[in-house]
Coordinates of C-alpha atoms and ligand atoms in Angstrom, one line a residue:
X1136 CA 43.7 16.6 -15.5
X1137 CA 43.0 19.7 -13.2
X1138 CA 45.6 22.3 -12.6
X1139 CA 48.0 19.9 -13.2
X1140 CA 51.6 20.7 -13.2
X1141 CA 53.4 21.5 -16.3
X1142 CA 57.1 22.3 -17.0
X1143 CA 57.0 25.7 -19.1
X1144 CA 60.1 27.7 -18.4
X1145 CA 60.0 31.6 -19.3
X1146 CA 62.9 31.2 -21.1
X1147 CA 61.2 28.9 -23.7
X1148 CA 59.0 31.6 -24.7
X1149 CA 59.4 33.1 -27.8
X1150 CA 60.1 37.3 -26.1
X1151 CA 57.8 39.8 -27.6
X1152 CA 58.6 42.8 -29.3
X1153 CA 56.8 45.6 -26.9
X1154 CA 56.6 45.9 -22.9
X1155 CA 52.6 45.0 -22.5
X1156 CA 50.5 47.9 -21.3
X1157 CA 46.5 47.6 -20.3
X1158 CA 45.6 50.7 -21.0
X1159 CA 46.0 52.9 -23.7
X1160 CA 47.2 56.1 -21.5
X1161 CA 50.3 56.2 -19.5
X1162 CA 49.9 55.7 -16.4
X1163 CA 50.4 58.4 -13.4
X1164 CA 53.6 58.6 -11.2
X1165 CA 52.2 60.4 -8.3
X1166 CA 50.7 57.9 -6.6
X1167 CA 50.5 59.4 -3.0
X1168 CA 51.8 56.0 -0.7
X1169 CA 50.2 55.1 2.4
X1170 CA 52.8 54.1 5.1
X1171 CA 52.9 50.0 5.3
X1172 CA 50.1 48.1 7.1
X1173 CA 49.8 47.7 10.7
X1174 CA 49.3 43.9 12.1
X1175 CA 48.1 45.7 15.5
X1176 CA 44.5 46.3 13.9
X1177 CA 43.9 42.5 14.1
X1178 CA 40.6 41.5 14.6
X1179 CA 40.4 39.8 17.9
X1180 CA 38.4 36.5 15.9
X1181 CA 41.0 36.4 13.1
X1182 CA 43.8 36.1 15.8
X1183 CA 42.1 33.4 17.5
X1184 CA 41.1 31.3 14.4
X1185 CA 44.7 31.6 13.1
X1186 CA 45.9 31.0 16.1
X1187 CA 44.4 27.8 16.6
X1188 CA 45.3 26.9 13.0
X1189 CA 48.5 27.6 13.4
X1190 CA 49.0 25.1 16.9
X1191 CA 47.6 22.4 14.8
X1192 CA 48.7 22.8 11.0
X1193 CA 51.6 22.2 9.2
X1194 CA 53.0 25.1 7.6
X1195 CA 51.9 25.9 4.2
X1196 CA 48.7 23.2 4.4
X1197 CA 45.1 24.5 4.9
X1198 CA 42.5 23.5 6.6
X1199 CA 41.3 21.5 3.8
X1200 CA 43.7 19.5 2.6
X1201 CA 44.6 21.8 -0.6
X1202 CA 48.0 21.7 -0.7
X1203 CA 49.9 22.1 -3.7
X1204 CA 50.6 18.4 -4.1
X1205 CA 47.2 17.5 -4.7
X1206 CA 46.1 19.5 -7.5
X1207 CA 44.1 17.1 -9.6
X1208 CA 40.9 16.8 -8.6
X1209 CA 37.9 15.8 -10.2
X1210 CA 34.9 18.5 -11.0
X1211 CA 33.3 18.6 -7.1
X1212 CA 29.6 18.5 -6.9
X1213 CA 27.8 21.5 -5.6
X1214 CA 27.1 21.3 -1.6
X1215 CA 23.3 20.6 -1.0
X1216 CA 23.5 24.2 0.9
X1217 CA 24.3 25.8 -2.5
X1218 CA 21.3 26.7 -4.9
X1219 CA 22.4 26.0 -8.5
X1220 CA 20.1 28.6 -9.8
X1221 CA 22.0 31.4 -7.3
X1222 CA 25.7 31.3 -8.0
X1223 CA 27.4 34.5 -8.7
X1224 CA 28.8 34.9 -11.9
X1225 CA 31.2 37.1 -10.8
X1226 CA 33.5 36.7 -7.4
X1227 CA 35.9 39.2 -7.0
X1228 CA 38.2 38.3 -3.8
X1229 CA 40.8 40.1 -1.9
X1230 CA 43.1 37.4 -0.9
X1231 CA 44.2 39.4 2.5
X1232 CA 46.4 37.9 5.5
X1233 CA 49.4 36.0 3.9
X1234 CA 51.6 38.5 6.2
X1235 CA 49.8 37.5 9.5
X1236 CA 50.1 33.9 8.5
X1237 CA 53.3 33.4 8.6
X1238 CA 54.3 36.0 11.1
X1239 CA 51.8 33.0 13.5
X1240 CA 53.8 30.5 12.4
X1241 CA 57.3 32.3 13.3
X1242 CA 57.6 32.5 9.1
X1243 CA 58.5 35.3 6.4
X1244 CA 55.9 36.6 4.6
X1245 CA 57.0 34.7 1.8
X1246 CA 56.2 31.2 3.0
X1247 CA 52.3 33.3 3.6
X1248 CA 52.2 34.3 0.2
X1249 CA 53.4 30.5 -1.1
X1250 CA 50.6 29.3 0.9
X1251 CA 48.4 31.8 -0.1
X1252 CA 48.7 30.4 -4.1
X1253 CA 47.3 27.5 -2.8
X1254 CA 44.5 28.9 -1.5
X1255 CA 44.1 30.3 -5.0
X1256 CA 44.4 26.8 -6.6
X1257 CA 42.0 25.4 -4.6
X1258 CA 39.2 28.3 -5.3
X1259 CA 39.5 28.4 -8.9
X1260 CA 39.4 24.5 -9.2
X1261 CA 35.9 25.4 -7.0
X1262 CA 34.3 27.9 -9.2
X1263 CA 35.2 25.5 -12.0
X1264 CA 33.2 22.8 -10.7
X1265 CA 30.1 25.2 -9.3
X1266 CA 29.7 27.0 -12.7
X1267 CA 31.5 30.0 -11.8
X1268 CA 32.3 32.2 -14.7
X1269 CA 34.6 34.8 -13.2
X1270 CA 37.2 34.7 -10.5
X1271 CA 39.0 38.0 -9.8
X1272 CA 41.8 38.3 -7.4
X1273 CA 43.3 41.2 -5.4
X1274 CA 47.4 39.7 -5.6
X1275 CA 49.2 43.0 -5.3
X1276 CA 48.3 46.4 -5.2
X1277 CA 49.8 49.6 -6.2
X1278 CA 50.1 50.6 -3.3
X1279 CA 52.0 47.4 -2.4
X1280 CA 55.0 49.2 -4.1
X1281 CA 55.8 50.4 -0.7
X1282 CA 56.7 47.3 0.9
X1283 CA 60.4 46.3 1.3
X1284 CA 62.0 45.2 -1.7
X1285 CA 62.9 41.6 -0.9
X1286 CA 59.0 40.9 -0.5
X1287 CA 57.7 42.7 -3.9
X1288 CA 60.6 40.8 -5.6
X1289 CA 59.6 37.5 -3.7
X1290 CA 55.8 38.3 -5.0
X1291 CA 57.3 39.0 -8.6
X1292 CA 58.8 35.8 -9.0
X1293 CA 56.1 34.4 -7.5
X1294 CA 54.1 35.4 -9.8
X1295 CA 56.1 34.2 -12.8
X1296 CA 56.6 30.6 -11.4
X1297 CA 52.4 30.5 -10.7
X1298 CA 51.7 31.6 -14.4
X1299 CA 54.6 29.5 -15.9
X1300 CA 53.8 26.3 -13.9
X1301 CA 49.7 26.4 -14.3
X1302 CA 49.4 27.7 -17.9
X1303 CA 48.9 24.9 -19.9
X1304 CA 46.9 23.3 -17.7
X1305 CA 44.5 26.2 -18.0
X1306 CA 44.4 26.3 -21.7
X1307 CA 43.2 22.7 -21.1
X1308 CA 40.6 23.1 -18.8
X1309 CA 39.3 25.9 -20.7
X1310 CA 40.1 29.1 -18.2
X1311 CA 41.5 32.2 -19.7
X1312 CA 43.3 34.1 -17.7
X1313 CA 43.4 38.4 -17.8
X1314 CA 45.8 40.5 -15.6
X1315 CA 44.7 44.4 -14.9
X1316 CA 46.8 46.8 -13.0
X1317 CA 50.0 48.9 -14.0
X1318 CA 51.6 46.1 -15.8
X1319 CA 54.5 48.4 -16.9
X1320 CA 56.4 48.4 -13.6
X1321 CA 56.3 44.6 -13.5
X1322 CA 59.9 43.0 -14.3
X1323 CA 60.0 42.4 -17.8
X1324 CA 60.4 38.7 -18.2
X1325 CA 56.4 38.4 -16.2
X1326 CA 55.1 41.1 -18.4
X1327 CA 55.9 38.7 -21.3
X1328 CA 54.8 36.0 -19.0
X1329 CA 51.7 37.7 -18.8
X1330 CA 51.3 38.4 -22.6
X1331 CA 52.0 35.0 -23.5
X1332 CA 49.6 33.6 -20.7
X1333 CA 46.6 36.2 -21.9
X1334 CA 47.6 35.4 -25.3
X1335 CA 47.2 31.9 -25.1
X1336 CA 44.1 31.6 -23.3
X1337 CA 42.4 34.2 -25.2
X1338 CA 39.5 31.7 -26.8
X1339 CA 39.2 29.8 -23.7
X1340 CA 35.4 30.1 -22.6
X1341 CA 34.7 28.2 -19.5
X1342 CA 36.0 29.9 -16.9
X1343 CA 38.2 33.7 -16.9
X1344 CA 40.6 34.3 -14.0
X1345 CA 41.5 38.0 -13.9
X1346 CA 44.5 38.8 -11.7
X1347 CA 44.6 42.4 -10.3
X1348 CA 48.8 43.1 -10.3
X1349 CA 50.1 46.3 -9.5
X1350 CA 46.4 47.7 -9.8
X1351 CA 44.6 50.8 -8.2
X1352 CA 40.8 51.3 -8.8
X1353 CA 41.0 54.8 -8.4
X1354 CA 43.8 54.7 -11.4
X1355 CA 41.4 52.6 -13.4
X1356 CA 38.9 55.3 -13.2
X1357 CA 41.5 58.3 -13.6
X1358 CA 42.9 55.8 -16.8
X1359 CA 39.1 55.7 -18.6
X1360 CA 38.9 59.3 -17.7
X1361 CA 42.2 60.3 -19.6
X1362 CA 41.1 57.6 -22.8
X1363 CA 37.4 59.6 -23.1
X1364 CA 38.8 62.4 -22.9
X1365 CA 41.5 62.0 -25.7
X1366 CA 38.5 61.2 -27.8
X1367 CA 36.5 64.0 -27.0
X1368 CA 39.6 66.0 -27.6
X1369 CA 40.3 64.4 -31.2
X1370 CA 36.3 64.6 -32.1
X1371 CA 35.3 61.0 -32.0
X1372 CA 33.2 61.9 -28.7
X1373 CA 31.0 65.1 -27.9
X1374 CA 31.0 65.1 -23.7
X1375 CA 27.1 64.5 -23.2
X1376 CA 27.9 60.8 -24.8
X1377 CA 29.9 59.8 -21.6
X1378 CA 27.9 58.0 -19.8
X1379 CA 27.7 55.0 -17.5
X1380 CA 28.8 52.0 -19.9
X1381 CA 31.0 54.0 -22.3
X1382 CA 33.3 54.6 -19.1
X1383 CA 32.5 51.0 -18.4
X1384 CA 34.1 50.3 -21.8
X1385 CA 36.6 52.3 -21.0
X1386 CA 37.8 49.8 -17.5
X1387 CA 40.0 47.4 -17.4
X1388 CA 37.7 45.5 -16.5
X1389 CA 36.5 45.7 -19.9
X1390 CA 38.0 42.1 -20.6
X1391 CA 35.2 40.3 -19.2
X1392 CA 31.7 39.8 -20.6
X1393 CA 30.6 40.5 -16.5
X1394 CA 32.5 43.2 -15.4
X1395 CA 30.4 43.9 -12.4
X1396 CA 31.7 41.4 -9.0
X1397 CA 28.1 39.9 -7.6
X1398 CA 30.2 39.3 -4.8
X1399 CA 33.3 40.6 -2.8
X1400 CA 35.0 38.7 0.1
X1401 CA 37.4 39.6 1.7
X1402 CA 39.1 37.6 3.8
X1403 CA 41.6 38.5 7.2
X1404 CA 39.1 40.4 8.7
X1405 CA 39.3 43.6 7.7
X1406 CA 36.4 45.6 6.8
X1407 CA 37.2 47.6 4.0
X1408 CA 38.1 47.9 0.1
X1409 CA 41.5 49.1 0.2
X1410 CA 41.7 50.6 -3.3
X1411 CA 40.0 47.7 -5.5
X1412 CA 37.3 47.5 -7.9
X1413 CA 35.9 51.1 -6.9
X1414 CA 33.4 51.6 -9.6
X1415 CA 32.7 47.4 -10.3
X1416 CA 31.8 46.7 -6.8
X1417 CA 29.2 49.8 -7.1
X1418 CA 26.4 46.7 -6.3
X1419 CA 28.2 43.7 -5.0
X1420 CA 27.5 41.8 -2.0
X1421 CA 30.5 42.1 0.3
X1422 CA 31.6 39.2 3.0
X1423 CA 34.1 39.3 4.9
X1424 CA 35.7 36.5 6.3
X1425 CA 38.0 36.5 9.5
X1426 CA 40.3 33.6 8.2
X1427 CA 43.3 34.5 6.6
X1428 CA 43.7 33.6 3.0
X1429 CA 46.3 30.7 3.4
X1430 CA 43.0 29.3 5.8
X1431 CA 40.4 30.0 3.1
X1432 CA 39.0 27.2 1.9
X1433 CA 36.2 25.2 0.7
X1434 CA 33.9 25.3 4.1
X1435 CA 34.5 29.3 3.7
X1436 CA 33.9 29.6 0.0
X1437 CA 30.5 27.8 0.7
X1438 CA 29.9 29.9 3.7
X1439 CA 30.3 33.1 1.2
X1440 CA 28.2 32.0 -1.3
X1441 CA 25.4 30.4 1.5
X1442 CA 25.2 34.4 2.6
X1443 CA 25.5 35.5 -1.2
X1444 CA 22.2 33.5 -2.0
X1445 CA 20.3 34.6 1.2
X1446 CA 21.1 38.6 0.1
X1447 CA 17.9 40.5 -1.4
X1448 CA 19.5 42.3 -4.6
X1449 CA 17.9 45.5 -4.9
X1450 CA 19.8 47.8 -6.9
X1451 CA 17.7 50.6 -5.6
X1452 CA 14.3 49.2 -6.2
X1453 CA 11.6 47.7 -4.1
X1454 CA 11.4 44.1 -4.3
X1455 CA 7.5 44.4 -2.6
Ligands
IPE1364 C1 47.9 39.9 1.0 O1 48.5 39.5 2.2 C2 48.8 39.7 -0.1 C3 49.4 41.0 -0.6 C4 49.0 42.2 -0.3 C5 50.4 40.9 -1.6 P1 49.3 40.5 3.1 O2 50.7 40.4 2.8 O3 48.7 41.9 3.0 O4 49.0 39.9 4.5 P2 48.8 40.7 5.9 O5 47.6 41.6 5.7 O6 50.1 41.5 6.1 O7 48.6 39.7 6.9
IPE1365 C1 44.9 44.6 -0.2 O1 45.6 44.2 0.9 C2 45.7 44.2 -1.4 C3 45.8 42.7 -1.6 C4 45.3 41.8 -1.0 C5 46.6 42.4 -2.8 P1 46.5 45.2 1.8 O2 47.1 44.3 2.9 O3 47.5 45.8 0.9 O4 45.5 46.2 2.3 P2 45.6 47.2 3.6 O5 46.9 47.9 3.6 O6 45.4 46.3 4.8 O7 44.4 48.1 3.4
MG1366 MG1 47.2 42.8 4.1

């Protein structure tokens, strides 16, 4: 059975003896914070599409039927539109526009991040069936910190109650699941969630969901910085080794045979990067979408990977 539903409390889990920490160098405390995001910017597309959404939806159901409810599904054949031969092996998404979603629907931005997890559900359960290999998600930056309190705790236990409900079902189906980001500043009981979860699904080969939490590309970079240069400084590395794939090694990223997106989308409509994969996304193909994520479904994965397989890849070369 798909993503099916499993009763798994945190409590039944055995704690483990150290806070879990991604990288082997502390991280920084001067982060400089940005004030919070302004809904005003919104694309004048976006707010039409959700508007019209939200006149004929229930809340917390999208467009395609993937609502939490119905969670086992049967391996989907690829759409004749898709080319077998041309899926990415590496998505990387930033799941943008929970806030606006339920802000439409005269909501909190809780019931938009709820919604938003099925979203989630219903992508990976898509890159299962299409031979996706790696799924990563934007779910909260570090510069997310900033928000009010009641929200990050909201997206904390949201978090937890995801991990704890879907992880045996992924061990099943074969997905391993990663987290990168600042792990320490999570609340402790989801740090051991988290453990546990990467722990368990460490030999699981089909398909590897990595969840960016609490995570800041330019940190990653600053955190493989700080890890070469403690070996240079204890004489394991002379600086004209560093180059391109020893930092690469170095990335948090490093817990994925394909590190490197193929392709970015975005979805909300805005048009930029906001502090994710800075040095993976060096060569991805970007879309960006105008639904918001609690909208994103199938017919908009397909549209993303339709414009993926048009793209020319050309890394710099000539293709003629
Ligand atoms: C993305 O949705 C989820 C997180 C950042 C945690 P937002 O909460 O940013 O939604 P908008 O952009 O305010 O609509
Ligand atoms: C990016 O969205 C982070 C996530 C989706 C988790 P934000 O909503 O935080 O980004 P900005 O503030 O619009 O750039
Ligand atoms: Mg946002």
């Amino acid at each position: 059975m798909f993503l099916q539903r499993l009763p798994i409390s945190a409590e039944n889990i055995t704690p483990l003896p150290k806070p879990h920490t991604l990288s082997s160098s502390p991280r920084s405390q001067t982060h400089r914070y940005p004030s919070l995001p302004s809904v005003t910017n919104l694309r004048s597309r976006t707010l039409a599409l959700a508007s019209q959404k939200a006149a004929v939806e229930v809340p917390g159901e999208s467009s395609d039927g993937a609502v939490g409810s119905k969670l086992s599904r049967e391996p989907e054949p690829l759409p004749p539109e898709l080319r077998p031969d041309l899926i990415p092996k590496h998505v990387a998404v930033i799941m943008d526009g929970n806030g606006r979603w339920a802000k439409m629907r005269g909501l909190m931005p809780s019931a938009g991040h709820e919604a938003g997890v099925r979203s989630l559900r219903r992508i990976i359960e898509l890159c299962c069936s299409w031979g996706i290999k790696v799924l990563t998600v934007f779910a909260f930056s570090y510069d997310n910190w900033v928000r009010p309190k009641v929200e990050v705790d909201f997206l904390m236990s949201l978090f937890e109650r995801t991990i704890t409900t879907e992880i045996d079902a992924f061990k099943s189906e074969g997905i391993r699941i990663s987290v990168i980001g600042d792990t320490t500043k999570l609340p402790d009981s989801l740090q051991r969630m988290i453990k546990y979860a990467e722990e368990n699904t460490k030999e699981s080969s089909v398909f590897q969901l990595i969840v960016a939490v609490s995570y800041s590309g330019k940190y990653d970079v600053v955190q493989a910085c700080k890890a070469i240069a403690e070996k240079v400084k204890d004489g394991t590395m002379e600086p004209e080794d560093i180059n391109e794939s020893l930092i690469e090694q170095e990335l948090e990223t490093n817990c994925t045979e394909f590190p490197n997106p193929d392709l970015m989308i975005r979805t909300s409509g805005e048009l930029r990067v906001s502090n994710f994969l800075l040095w993976q996304l060096a060569y991805a193909e970007l879309f960006f979408d105008p639904s918001l994520w609690p909208d994103f479904g199938k017919e908009q994965f397909v549209e993303a990977l339709a414009s993926f397989q048009q793209r020319q890849r050309r890394f710099g070369g000539r293709t003629s």
